[in-house]
């Protein structure tokens, strides 16, 4: 769906949540599983987060805000 022409200018932010858990999938593994490397014509970012501790949330939203301000 991300390769649809209607989404050509869309940016993608993925929150890799629960990074405080020992079995949490690493950002690199999540990137591979989602096939994000193949989205060469899209702007995307994966932010490691732990919602219960509040880590990574603002960083991800800052990235999104910066990307949206470019368009």
Short mmCIF file of C-alpha atoms in Angstrom, two decimals:
data_model
loop_
_atom_site.label_atom_id
_atom_site.label_comp_id
_atom_site.label_asym_id
_atom_site.label_seq_id
_atom_site.Cartn_x
_atom_site.Cartn_y
_atom_site.Cartn_z
CA UNK A 1 0.00 0.00 0.00
CA UNK A 2 2.87 2.38 0.67
CA UNK A 3 3.86 2.34 -2.98
CA UNK A 4 0.45 3.63 -4.11
CA UNK A 5 0.73 6.79 -6.19
CA UNK A 6 -1.67 8.59 -3.85
CA UNK A 7 0.89 8.22 -1.06
CA UNK A 8 3.92 9.38 -3.08
CA UNK A 9 4.46 12.42 -0.81
CA UNK A 10 3.56 10.69 2.44
CA UNK A 11 6.15 10.22 5.16
CA UNK A 12 6.13 7.16 7.39
CA UNK A 13 6.97 7.08 11.08
CA UNK A 14 7.09 3.70 12.81
CA UNK A 15 7.26 3.55 16.59
CA UNK A 16 9.16 0.44 17.69
CA UNK A 17 7.50 0.29 21.10
CA UNK A 18 8.21 -1.84 24.15
CA UNK A 19 11.97 -1.50 23.76
CA UNK A 20 12.26 -1.96 27.52
CA UNK A 21 11.34 -5.63 27.18
CA UNK A 22 14.11 -8.22 26.76
CA UNK A 23 12.55 -9.84 23.68
CA UNK A 24 11.73 -6.59 21.89
CA UNK A 25 12.54 -6.61 18.20
CA UNK A 26 15.50 -4.37 17.40
CA UNK A 27 14.92 -1.38 15.13
CA UNK A 28 17.12 -2.94 12.43
CA UNK A 29 15.18 -6.20 12.54
CA UNK A 30 11.85 -4.37 12.42
CA UNK A 31 13.10 -2.33 9.46
CA UNK A 32 13.99 -5.56 7.65
CA UNK A 33 10.70 -7.31 8.51
CA UNK A 34 8.69 -4.35 7.24
CA UNK A 35 10.79 -4.12 4.09
CA UNK A 36 11.41 -0.43 4.60
CA UNK A 37 14.75 -0.51 2.77
CA UNK A 38 12.81 -1.15 -0.44
CA UNK A 39 10.93 2.15 -0.02
CA UNK A 40 13.71 4.15 -1.63
CA UNK A 41 11.36 6.79 -2.99
CA UNK A 42 9.66 7.30 0.38
CA UNK A 43 10.79 9.12 3.49
CA UNK A 44 10.54 6.88 6.53
CA UNK A 45 11.94 6.60 10.03
CA UNK A 46 11.79 3.99 12.79
CA UNK A 47 11.95 5.36 16.33
CA UNK A 48 12.67 3.07 19.28
CA UNK A 49 10.23 3.83 22.08
CA UNK A 50 9.03 2.81 25.49
CA UNK A 51 5.65 4.42 25.97
CA UNK A 52 5.41 3.59 29.67
CA UNK A 53 8.68 5.45 30.30
CA UNK A 54 7.96 8.10 27.69
CA UNK A 55 11.23 7.55 25.85
CA UNK A 56 11.44 8.05 22.12
CA UNK A 57 7.96 9.49 21.67
CA UNK A 58 8.96 13.13 21.40
CA UNK A 59 11.95 12.27 19.23
CA UNK A 60 9.70 10.50 16.75
CA UNK A 61 7.17 13.31 16.72
CA UNK A 62 9.96 15.86 16.29
CA UNK A 63 11.19 13.94 13.25
CA UNK A 64 7.65 13.85 11.83
CA UNK A 65 7.13 17.56 12.46
CA UNK A 66 10.41 18.40 10.74
CA UNK A 67 9.57 16.24 7.73
CA UNK A 68 6.08 17.68 7.37
CA UNK A 69 7.42 21.23 7.53
CA UNK A 70 9.58 20.47 4.47
CA UNK A 71 6.51 19.81 2.32
#
